[in-house]
Amino acid sequence: MRTYDDTMFIETFEHEYTWLNGFLRNVSRFSNKPALLDPETSGKWTYKELNEEANRLAHSLKSSGVKKNDVVMSALRNSPEFAFSYIAAKKTGAILLASNFNLAAGEFALLIEHNKPKIVIYSACIADIISEVEKLSHWKVEKYILADNIEKACIPEGHISYKDFVKSAPKENPVMDFKPHIYDEVLRLCTSGTTALPKSVPINDINEVLSAHDVIMHYPMNQNDVTLNMTPWFHRGGCHSGGVCPTFYAGAMAVIMRKFQPSNTLDWVEKYKITFLTGSPSNLSFLARSQEKSPRKLSSLKGLVTMGAPLSKTDCMRYMEILTPNIFNGYGTTETFWNSFLRPYNLPMEAGTAGISCTDDEVRIIKINDGQRTEPEETVENDGKTEGEIIIRSPGKTTCSYFNDDKMTAEKFYKGWLYTGDTGVWDKNFVVTIRGRKDDMIVSGGENIYPAQIEEVLNSHPKVADSIVTSVSDKVRGQAAAAYIVAKDKSLTTDELFDFCTKNQFLSIYKRPRYFAIVESLPLTATGKKKRSEMKKQAEEDLKNGILKK
């Protein structure tokens, strides 16, 4: 029982405290302020114009029958259409499924069958792949819309261009024929799994608001900032760290980069006075090299934000000297956004660690109990030596679930905690240092890759008897996939394997092994299980000795 009448508070908080209302406040108070800039096409949109473009798409979606809880899938590069789709879906009550546009046709088909979108909006650069998807998928998509057509690609038969789809639609705000709620799913992101089907991660409206607040609080970000993400917006880090979610909620301006180019990035920082750059550690390495060759004025940078891997102290000091002293390094997951964060005052002293928990989150290191679930309270010693599994509690930024996957939800989420599968240690100040993985996941260029999926593809080759995939160190990507093959047919060559992986419809470009070796046998346990840890150690030596070949 309350000590006051909480009716109005509940009604206002649960139904009006939405990301869309935050954006619309900015449309009102920053109407003529720049919101979005596309240097490649010289496109510019104020908050008023951005809202009008989103309205045109929202009206067009509604005219096509899209309603609350329907799925609109985007397979888009960072582009104006991505920004319009992100906002327009919320205006119709639809769920935007932000897909990786780098998926292979078979992976796209599985994703479509799993999520059943009414509409698919895709970048012109993958038109050929989407045409293949139509042949593979059993789910009938009502409309395929080709967008971001700066290459002037041909429109596949039966598809429609984005321009034609919205051309006659009104610019006024559409009538909202549903009552929004902060627990409504508004966004669905994808993360890798052990199969060709990516896991679908639901994000609700309050997750969006509180993810934006996290950025606004931790950077901090405000309406005077200009952001550029060097990585795709379809990632959690891309969308929520310096992408459309916090930028438009704060009233700041986003600069679009479709494909990362270090020289362009630095030129645009100088030209557009960019304040926050977001990217992976490999992006920073390329930026530093470009800046050394041709220095630009980077004084506008308030933050260079990186995620996906820790920064070494040596690299951190180099970037602080060459690029900006304002380095940020976050650790987190697709499911929970970032959950620990190093800010400029933590670096370079704490470089190599993941820092401490974010303000509203909790990160713990718990014991690893083989064969049974460890309780969240079973933490390891804060001695900086005892290794355990990293678990995350982030109620404001996660729904603690996967779409239509109860088994994986039960496996990864427990009592409000995400069991990450990462291993690490923590010290007396609760500073976390990541050590590795409980499983065999490979992290390459910020993308998660599971060896089992690649092995399944390789083993389908008629000349392959068995395979094992592991990782080797890579200066650019952090890790790269390496495959060991036992041949069924002795005529098998590594060139054949490379060509087979390149053409396979269930293997994305970033999942393809970079190195191959044909071997007589694989290391197995007495019960026939593959000794992955042994092969991983061997792979580094084989790479040095030229046994693993590109």
Tab-separated table of N, CA, C and O in Angstrom, residues 166-278:
chain	number	residue	atom	x	y	z
A	166	VAL	N	8.128	5.316	-50.148
A	166	VAL	CA	7.682	6.407	-49.261
A	166	VAL	C	7.261	7.671	-50.018
A	166	VAL	O	6.866	8.658	-49.395
A	167	LYS	N	7.328	7.658	-51.360
A	167	LYS	CA	7.254	8.913	-52.115
A	167	LYS	C	5.944	9.692	-51.914
A	167	LYS	O	5.945	10.919	-51.941
A	168	SER	N	4.841	9.022	-51.722
A	168	SER	CA	3.567	9.752	-51.601
A	168	SER	C	3.065	9.819	-50.156
A	168	SER	O	1.946	10.248	-49.903
A	169	ALA	N	3.896	9.417	-49.218
A	169	ALA	CA	3.459	9.367	-47.816
A	169	ALA	C	3.522	10.750	-47.169
A	169	ALA	O	4.414	11.552	-47.481
A	170	PRO	N	2.582	11.073	-46.262
A	170	PRO	CA	2.599	12.380	-45.587
A	170	PRO	C	3.743	12.495	-44.586
A	170	PRO	O	4.284	11.505	-44.107
A	171	LYS	N	4.105	13.744	-44.270
A	171	LYS	CA	5.205	14.014	-43.344
A	171	LYS	C	4.740	14.201	-41.902
A	171	LYS	O	5.558	14.268	-40.984
A	172	GLU	N	3.441	14.269	-41.691
A	172	GLU	CA	2.922	14.521	-40.335
A	172	GLU	C	3.049	13.255	-39.479
A	172	GLU	O	3.070	12.133	-39.984
A	173	ASN	N	3.096	13.478	-38.162
A	173	ASN	CA	3.149	12.349	-37.241
A	173	ASN	C	1.932	11.448	-37.446
A	173	ASN	O	0.798	11.945	-37.497
A	174	PRO	N	2.126	10.141	-37.584
A	174	PRO	CA	0.975	9.244	-37.748
A	174	PRO	C	0.181	9.141	-36.449
A	174	PRO	O	0.727	9.314	-35.352
A	175	VAL	N	-1.103	8.872	-36.585
A	175	VAL	CA	-1.932	8.645	-35.402
A	175	VAL	C	-1.481	7.347	-34.755
A	175	VAL	O	-1.324	6.313	-35.420
A	176	MET	N	-1.226	7.380	-33.454
A	176	MET	CA	-0.779	6.192	-32.748
A	176	MET	C	-2.009	5.396	-32.336
A	176	MET	O	-2.755	5.798	-31.445
A	177	ASP	N	-2.231	4.265	-33.005
A	177	ASP	CA	-3.431	3.468	-32.756
A	177	ASP	C	-3.179	2.336	-31.757
A	177	ASP	O	-3.849	1.306	-31.780
A	178	PHE	N	-2.188	2.523	-30.921
A	178	PHE	CA	-1.884	1.561	-29.865
A	178	PHE	C	-1.395	2.343	-28.656
A	178	PHE	O	-0.994	3.507	-28.780
A	179	LYS	N	-1.448	1.725	-27.497
A	179	LYS	CA	-0.978	2.378	-26.282
A	179	LYS	C	0.409	1.828	-25.941
A	179	LYS	O	0.538	0.661	-25.574
A	180	PRO	N	1.458	2.646	-26.078
A	180	PRO	CA	2.809	2.140	-25.817
A	180	PRO	C	3.023	1.824	-24.344
A	180	PRO	O	2.349	2.380	-23.470
A	181	HIS	N	3.944	0.924	-24.088
A	181	HIS	CA	4.315	0.560	-22.726
A	181	HIS	C	5.825	0.395	-22.681
A	181	HIS	O	6.429	-0.061	-23.651
A	182	ILE	N	6.423	0.766	-21.577
A	182	ILE	CA	7.881	0.707	-21.484
A	182	ILE	C	8.426	-0.716	-21.586
A	182	ILE	O	9.609	-0.907	-21.849
A	183	TYR	N	7.576	-1.733	-21.388
A	183	TYR	CA	8.034	-3.113	-21.513
A	183	TYR	C	7.764	-3.693	-22.900
A	183	TYR	O	8.047	-4.861	-23.150
A	184	ASP	N	7.224	-2.892	-23.816
A	184	ASP	CA	7.033	-3.358	-25.191
A	184	ASP	C	8.384	-3.629	-25.847
A	184	ASP	O	9.318	-2.812	-25.739
A	185	GLU	N	8.487	-4.725	-26.580
A	185	GLU	CA	9.679	-4.953	-27.384
A	185	GLU	C	9.640	-3.990	-28.567
A	185	GLU	O	8.647	-3.925	-29.290
A	186	VAL	N	10.713	-3.234	-28.758
A	186	VAL	CA	10.774	-2.270	-29.858
A	186	VAL	C	11.935	-2.533	-30.805
A	186	VAL	O	11.955	-2.035	-31.930
A	187	LEU	N	12.908	-3.325	-30.341
A	187	LEU	CA	14.105	-3.591	-31.133
A	187	LEU	C	14.510	-5.038	-30.883
A	187	LEU	O	14.354	-5.553	-29.776
A	188	ARG	N	15.002	-5.689	-31.935
A	188	ARG	CA	15.509	-7.049	-31.787
A	188	ARG	C	16.878	-7.098	-32.450
A	188	ARG	O	17.009	-6.773	-33.634
A	189	LEU	N	17.879	-7.476	-31.681
A	189	LEU	CA	19.244	-7.542	-32.189
A	189	LEU	C	19.669	-8.997	-32.320
A	189	LEU	O	19.022	-9.902	-31.783
A	190	CYS	N	20.756	-9.232	-33.023
A	190	CYS	CA	21.210	-10.601	-33.278
A	190	CYS	C	22.614	-10.804	-32.726
A	190	CYS	O	23.455	-9.910	-32.811
A	191	THR	N	22.828	-11.975	-32.181
A	191	THR	CA	24.158	-12.332	-31.700
A	191	THR	C	24.449	-13.761	-32.126
A	191	THR	O	23.525	-14.560	-32.323
A	192	SER	N	25.717	-14.094	-32.295
A	192	SER	CA	26.091	-15.397	-32.842
A	192	SER	C	25.730	-16.535	-31.897
A	192	SER	O	25.660	-16.363	-30.682
A	193	GLY	N	25.521	-17.699	-32.493
A	193	GLY	CA	25.263	-18.906	-31.721
A	193	GLY	C	26.077	-20.059	-32.276
A	193	GLY	O	26.890	-19.883	-33.181
A	194	THR	N	25.840	-21.237	-31.755
A	194	THR	CA	26.598	-22.411	-32.200
A	194	THR	C	26.069	-22.971	-33.506
A	194	THR	O	26.661	-23.877	-34.079
A	195	THR	N	24.939	-22.449	-33.991
A	195	THR	CA	24.370	-22.882	-35.261
A	195	THR	C	24.355	-21.708	-36.236
A	195	THR	O	24.721	-20.585	-35.887
A	196	ALA	N	23.880	-21.970	-37.459
A	196	ALA	CA	23.821	-20.911	-38.476
A	196	ALA	C	22.752	-19.877	-38.158
A	196	ALA	O	22.751	-18.801	-38.745
A	197	LEU	N	21.823	-20.213	-37.249
A	197	LEU	CA	20.779	-19.263	-36.866
A	197	LEU	C	21.286	-18.353	-35.763
A	197	LEU	O	21.570	-18.817	-34.651
A	198	PRO	N	21.407	-17.042	-36.019
A	198	PRO	CA	21.811	-16.124	-34.942
A	198	PRO	C	20.752	-16.090	-33.838
A	198	PRO	O	19.555	-16.237	-34.110
A	199	LYS	N	21.183	-15.907	-32.595
A	199	LYS	CA	20.224	-15.733	-31.502
A	199	LYS	C	19.594	-14.347	-31.621
A	199	LYS	O	20.275	-13.367	-31.915
A	200	SER	N	18.277	-14.279	-31.385
A	200	SER	CA	17.558	-13.009	-31.477
A	200	SER	C	17.325	-12.459	-30.074
A	200	SER	O	16.714	-13.129	-29.237
A	201	VAL	N	17.807	-11.238	-29.836
A	201	VAL	CA	17.782	-10.639	-28.501
A	201	VAL	C	16.747	-9.517	-28.455
A	201	VAL	O	16.906	-8.494	-29.118
A	202	PRO	N	15.642	-9.692	-27.691
A	202	PRO	CA	14.632	-8.631	-27.595
A	202	PRO	C	15.121	-7.479	-26.706
A	202	PRO	O	15.694	-7.690	-25.644
A	203	ILE	N	14.866	-6.254	-27.169
A	203	ILE	CA	15.171	-5.043	-26.401
A	203	ILE	C	13.858	-4.292	-26.221
A	203	ILE	O	13.167	-4.010	-27.196
A	204	ASN	N	13.506	-3.973	-24.972
A	204	ASN	CA	12.248	-3.255	-24.773
A	204	ASN	C	12.480	-1.747	-24.682
A	204	ASN	O	13.625	-1.274	-24.709
A	205	ASP	N	11.398	-1.000	-24.571
A	205	ASP	CA	11.484	0.457	-24.651
A	205	ASP	C	12.281	1.051	-23.498
A	205	ASP	O	13.083	1.971	-23.688
A	206	ILE	N	12.088	0.536	-22.299
A	206	ILE	CA	12.843	1.102	-21.168
A	206	ILE	C	14.324	0.740	-21.270
A	206	ILE	O	15.188	1.501	-20.834
A	207	ASN	N	14.645	-0.416	-21.894
A	207	ASN	CA	16.052	-0.726	-22.181
A	207	ASN	C	16.674	0.348	-23.070
A	207	ASN	O	17.828	0.753	-22.881
A	208	GLU	N	15.898	0.805	-24.062
A	208	GLU	CA	16.378	1.843	-24.967
A	208	GLU	C	16.646	3.148	-24.212
A	208	GLU	O	17.697	3.779	-24.367
A	209	VAL	N	15.679	3.538	-23.389
A	209	VAL	CA	15.810	4.796	-22.633
A	209	VAL	C	17.004	4.727	-21.686
A	209	VAL	O	17.830	5.647	-21.630
A	210	LEU	N	17.115	3.631	-20.947
A	210	LEU	CA	18.171	3.542	-19.938
A	210	LEU	C	19.548	3.279	-20.558
A	210	LEU	O	20.564	3.653	-19.975
A	211	SER	N	19.581	2.673	-21.739
A	211	SER	CA	20.860	2.565	-22.461
A	211	SER	C	21.332	3.950	-22.889
A	211	SER	O	22.524	4.282	-22.786
A	212	ALA	N	20.385	4.768	-23.380
A	212	ALA	CA	20.729	6.147	-23.738
A	212	ALA	C	21.199	6.919	-22.510
A	212	ALA	O	22.201	7.652	-22.563
A	213	HIS	N	20.495	6.756	-21.392
A	213	HIS	CA	20.893	7.428	-20.154
A	213	HIS	C	22.300	7.015	-19.722
A	213	HIS	O	23.054	7.832	-19.191
A	214	ASP	N	22.622	5.723	-19.929
A	214	ASP	CA	23.940	5.225	-19.538
A	214	ASP	C	25.040	5.981	-20.272
A	214	ASP	O	26.059	6.357	-19.681
A	215	VAL	N	24.848	6.204	-21.563
A	215	VAL	CA	25.823	6.950	-22.358
A	215	VAL	C	25.858	8.416	-21.921
A	215	VAL	O	26.936	8.998	-21.728
A	216	ILE	N	24.678	9.003	-21.781
A	216	ILE	CA	24.588	10.412	-21.390
A	216	ILE	C	25.290	10.640	-20.054
A	216	ILE	O	25.975	11.649	-19.856
A	217	MET	N	25.182	9.665	-19.158
A	217	MET	CA	25.790	9.765	-17.832
A	217	MET	C	27.285	9.475	-17.853
A	217	MET	O	28.070	10.183	-17.222
A	218	HIS	N	27.709	8.450	-18.591
A	218	HIS	CA	29.094	8.000	-18.491
A	218	HIS	C	30.070	8.786	-19.359
A	218	HIS	O	31.241	8.888	-19.026
A	219	TYR	N	29.614	9.347	-20.516
A	219	TYR	CA	30.583	10.074	-21.344
A	219	TYR	C	31.065	11.381	-20.688
A	219	TYR	O	32.287	11.548	-20.599
A	220	PRO	N	30.198	12.355	-20.398
A	220	PRO	CA	28.766	12.442	-20.674
A	220	PRO	C	28.522	12.957	-22.096
A	220	PRO	O	29.388	13.544	-22.725
A	221	MET	N	27.276	12.743	-22.590
A	221	MET	CA	26.866	13.229	-23.908
A	221	MET	C	25.754	14.260	-23.741
A	221	MET	O	24.925	14.132	-22.848
A	222	ASN	N	25.757	15.282	-24.614
A	222	ASN	CA	24.681	16.279	-24.582
A	222	ASN	C	24.342	16.731	-25.998
A	222	ASN	O	24.912	16.229	-26.977
A	223	GLN	N	23.443	17.705	-26.110
A	223	GLN	CA	22.942	18.121	-27.424
A	223	GLN	C	23.987	18.816	-28.289
A	223	GLN	O	23.767	19.004	-29.488
A	224	ASN	N	25.111	19.164	-27.722
A	224	ASN	CA	26.162	19.820	-28.502
A	224	ASN	C	27.142	18.835	-29.131
A	224	ASN	O	28.055	19.245	-29.844
A	225	ASP	N	26.955	17.558	-28.866
A	225	ASP	CA	27.913	16.562	-29.345
A	225	ASP	C	27.627	16.125	-30.774
A	225	ASP	O	26.501	16.238	-31.275
A	226	VAL	N	28.687	15.616	-31.405
A	226	VAL	CA	28.608	15.054	-32.758
A	226	VAL	C	29.249	13.673	-32.690
A	226	VAL	O	30.397	13.537	-32.271
A	227	THR	N	28.500	12.639	-33.091
A	227	THR	CA	28.992	11.274	-32.955
A	227	THR	C	29.226	10.626	-34.314
A	227	THR	O	28.560	10.942	-35.298
A	228	LEU	N	30.176	9.700	-34.339
A	228	LEU	CA	30.399	8.876	-35.520
A	228	LEU	C	30.768	7.480	-35.046
A	228	LEU	O	31.671	7.324	-34.219
A	229	ASN	N	30.053	6.488	-35.559
A	229	ASN	CA	30.366	5.110	-35.221
A	229	ASN	C	31.087	4.457	-36.379
A	229	ASN	O	30.560	4.412	-37.493
A	230	MET	N	32.288	3.955	-36.107
A	230	MET	CA	33.089	3.297	-37.138
A	230	MET	C	32.644	1.855	-37.352
A	230	MET	O	33.096	1.194	-38.278
A	231	THR	N	31.791	1.355	-36.462
A	231	THR	CA	31.265	-0.003	-36.566
A	231	THR	C	29.776	0.056	-36.883
A	231	THR	O	29.148	1.105	-36.751
A	232	PRO	N	29.179	-1.059	-37.288
A	232	PRO	CA	27.767	-1.024	-37.737
A	232	PRO	C	26.788	-0.699	-36.619
A	232	PRO	O	26.933	-1.145	-35.483
A	233	TRP	N	25.750	0.015	-36.987
A	233	TRP	CA	24.683	0.358	-36.053
A	233	TRP	C	23.841	-0.854	-35.668
A	233	TRP	O	23.117	-0.810	-34.678
A	234	PHE	N	23.892	-1.956	-36.444
A	234	PHE	CA	23.071	-3.109	-36.094
A	234	PHE	C	23.619	-3.852	-34.874
A	234	PHE	O	22.939	-4.698	-34.306
A	235	HIS	N	24.850	-3.558	-34.456
A	235	HIS	CA	25.401	-4.125	-33.225
A	235	HIS	C	24.823	-3.389	-32.012
A	235	HIS	O	24.459	-2.216	-32.105
A	236	ARG	N	24.816	-4.041	-30.853
A	236	ARG	CA	24.368	-3.361	-29.629
A	236	ARG	C	25.282	-2.170	-29.342
A	236	ARG	O	24.817	-1.065	-29.042
A	237	GLY	N	26.586	-2.402	-29.414
A	237	GLY	CA	27.520	-1.304	-29.180
A	237	GLY	C	27.391	-0.222	-30.228
A	237	GLY	O	27.501	0.965	-29.924
A	238	GLY	N	27.158	-0.624	-31.484
A	238	GLY	CA	27.013	0.368	-32.541
A	238	GLY	C	25.772	1.222	-32.380
A	238	GLY	O	25.812	2.441	-32.525
A	239	CYS	N	24.666	0.595	-32.051
A	239	CYS	CA	23.398	1.309	-31.911
A	239	CYS	C	23.341	2.130	-30.630
A	239	CYS	O	22.872	3.272	-30.624
A	240	HIS	N	23.854	1.565	-29.532
A	240	HIS	CA	23.603	2.161	-28.228
A	240	HIS	C	24.777	2.937	-27.624
A	240	HIS	O	24.572	3.734	-26.713
A	241	SER	N	25.995	2.735	-28.101
A	241	SER	CA	27.102	3.469	-27.479
A	241	SER	C	27.320	4.836	-28.119
A	241	SER	O	27.511	5.821	-27.422
A	242	GLY	N	27.297	4.897	-29.432
A	242	GLY	CA	27.484	6.188	-30.089
A	242	GLY	C	26.633	6.285	-31.330
A	242	GLY	O	26.888	7.095	-32.216
A	243	GLY	N	25.602	5.447	-31.389
A	243	GLY	CA	24.752	5.402	-32.558
A	243	GLY	C	23.449	6.143	-32.369
A	243	GLY	O	23.349	7.096	-31.591
A	244	VAL	N	22.420	5.667	-33.060
A	244	VAL	CA	21.168	6.413	-33.126
A	244	VAL	C	20.442	6.494	-31.790
A	244	VAL	O	19.738	7.480	-31.523
A	245	CYS	N	20.571	5.483	-30.941
A	245	CYS	CA	19.814	5.473	-29.683
A	245	CYS	C	20.180	6.640	-28.771
A	245	CYS	O	19.333	7.486	-28.480
A	246	PRO	N	21.426	6.751	-28.302
A	246	PRO	CA	21.739	7.866	-27.394
A	246	PRO	C	21.836	9.202	-28.104
A	246	PRO	O	21.510	10.244	-27.529
A	247	THR	N	22.303	9.194	-29.362
A	247	THR	CA	22.525	10.459	-30.071
A	247	THR	C	21.224	11.229	-30.243
A	247	THR	O	21.141	12.424	-29.922
A	248	PHE	N	20.196	10.562	-30.758
A	248	PHE	CA	18.924	11.251	-30.979
A	248	PHE	C	18.159	11.471	-29.681
A	248	PHE	O	17.346	12.383	-29.593
A	249	TYR	N	18.404	10.666	-28.670
A	249	TYR	CA	17.738	10.877	-27.377
A	249	TYR	C	18.343	12.079	-26.657
A	249	TYR	O	17.648	12.799	-25.939
A	250	ALA	N	19.637	12.320	-26.871
A	250	ALA	CA	20.314	13.452	-26.232
A	250	ALA	C	20.160	14.742	-27.024
A	250	ALA	O	20.501	15.822	-26.522
A	251	GLY	N	19.695	14.641	-28.273
A	251	GLY	CA	19.583	15.835	-29.115
A	251	GLY	C	20.880	16.187	-29.807
A	251	GLY	O	21.076	17.327	-30.239
A	252	ALA	N	21.794	15.226	-29.929
A	252	ALA	CA	23.082	15.443	-30.578
A	252	ALA	C	22.968	15.157	-32.079
A	252	ALA	O	21.867	14.922	-32.600
A	253	MET	N	24.100	15.161	-32.800
A	253	MET	CA	24.093	14.897	-34.236
A	253	MET	C	24.909	13.653	-34.544
A	253	MET	O	26.005	13.469	-33.995
A	254	ALA	N	24.397	12.792	-35.438
A	254	ALA	CA	25.101	11.588	-35.866
A	254	ALA	C	25.647	11.783	-37.276
A	254	ALA	O	24.945	12.281	-38.160
A	255	VAL	N	26.908	11.388	-37.471
A	255	VAL	CA	27.528	11.388	-38.796
A	255	VAL	C	27.580	9.943	-39.278
A	255	VAL	O	28.027	9.051	-38.552
A	256	ILE	N	27.133	9.707	-40.495
A	256	ILE	CA	27.028	8.349	-41.036
A	256	ILE	C	28.341	7.920	-41.680
A	256	ILE	O	28.915	8.637	-42.500
A	257	MET	N	28.804	6.715	-41.333
A	257	MET	CA	29.925	6.091	-42.030
A	257	MET	C	29.500	4.683	-42.429
A	257	MET	O	29.281	3.822	-41.583
A	258	ARG	N	29.354	4.456	-43.738
A	258	ARG	CA	28.908	3.146	-44.226
A	258	ARG	C	29.993	2.089	-44.091
A	258	ARG	O	29.730	0.961	-43.707
A	259	LYS	N	31.198	2.440	-44.464
A	259	LYS	CA	32.321	1.508	-44.420
A	259	LYS	C	33.520	2.229	-43.841
A	259	LYS	O	33.866	3.330	-44.282
A	260	PHE	N	34.147	1.611	-42.854
A	260	PHE	CA	35.248	2.263	-42.149
A	260	PHE	C	36.436	2.519	-43.067
A	260	PHE	O	36.936	1.613	-43.732
A	261	GLN	N	36.864	3.770	-43.098
A	261	GLN	CA	38.087	4.178	-43.772
A	261	GLN	C	38.804	5.153	-42.852
A	261	GLN	O	38.268	6.235	-42.554
A	262	PRO	N	39.984	4.787	-42.370
A	262	PRO	CA	40.657	5.632	-41.375
A	262	PRO	C	40.914	7.054	-41.835
A	262	PRO	O	40.758	8.006	-41.066
A	263	SER	N	41.290	7.235	-43.094
A	263	SER	CA	41.585	8.592	-43.578
A	263	SER	C	40.317	9.447	-43.580
A	263	SER	O	40.334	10.604	-43.152
A	264	ASN	N	39.203	8.864	-44.060
A	264	ASN	CA	37.931	9.594	-44.039
A	264	ASN	C	37.514	9.937	-42.618
A	264	ASN	O	37.024	11.042	-42.348
A	265	THR	N	37.669	8.977	-41.729
A	265	THR	CA	37.267	9.190	-40.335
A	265	THR	C	37.967	10.402	-39.750
A	265	THR	O	37.335	11.294	-39.163
A	266	LEU	N	39.279	10.466	-39.904
A	266	LEU	CA	40.049	11.571	-39.334
A	266	LEU	C	39.735	12.887	-40.041
A	266	LEU	O	39.661	13.943	-39.395
A	267	ASP	N	39.546	12.819	-41.366
A	267	ASP	CA	39.164	14.034	-42.101
A	267	ASP	C	37.834	14.576	-41.568
A	267	ASP	O	37.664	15.785	-41.391
A	268	TRP	N	36.899	13.655	-41.313
A	268	TRP	CA	35.565	14.078	-40.860
A	268	TRP	C	35.591	14.577	-39.414
A	268	TRP	O	34.827	15.475	-39.066
A	269	VAL	N	36.464	14.010	-38.599
A	269	VAL	CA	36.611	14.537	-37.228
A	269	VAL	C	37.007	16.003	-37.288
A	269	VAL	O	36.434	16.859	-36.596
A	270	GLU	N	37.965	16.306	-38.148
A	270	GLU	CA	38.447	17.677	-38.285
A	270	GLU	C	37.383	18.576	-38.920
A	270	GLU	O	37.122	19.683	-38.444
A	271	LYS	N	36.737	18.081	-39.972
A	271	LYS	CA	35.788	18.908	-40.734
A	271	LYS	C	34.486	19.160	-39.976
A	271	LYS	O	33.971	20.288	-39.958
A	272	TYR	N	33.950	18.108	-39.340
A	272	TYR	CA	32.623	18.215	-38.708
A	272	TYR	C	32.691	18.368	-37.190
A	272	TYR	O	31.669	18.365	-36.524
A	273	LYS	N	33.918	18.508	-36.676
A	273	LYS	CA	34.117	18.705	-35.226
A	273	LYS	C	33.447	17.585	-34.413
A	273	LYS	O	32.704	17.818	-33.458
A	274	ILE	N	33.732	16.346	-34.827
A	274	ILE	CA	33.167	15.184	-34.140
A	274	ILE	C	33.722	15.115	-32.721
A	274	ILE	O	34.921	15.312	-32.490
A	275	THR	N	32.841	14.833	-31.776
A	275	THR	CA	33.246	14.794	-30.365
A	275	THR	C	33.407	13.371	-29.828
A	275	THR	O	34.212	13.135	-28.934
A	276	PHE	N	32.620	12.413	-30.366
A	276	PHE	CA	32.731	11.028	-29.910
A	276	PHE	C	32.823	10.083	-31.096
A	276	PHE	O	31.942	10.043	-31.959
A	277	LEU	N	33.923	9.318	-31.129
A	277	LEU	CA	34.134	8.268	-32.121
A	277	LEU	C	34.005	6.927	-31.416
A	277	LEU	O	34.567	6.732	-30.333
A	278	THR	N	33.292	5.989	-32.018
A	278	THR	CA	33.131	4.665	-31.432
A	278	THR	C	33.622	3.610	-32.408
A	278	THR	O	33.319	3.675	-33.600
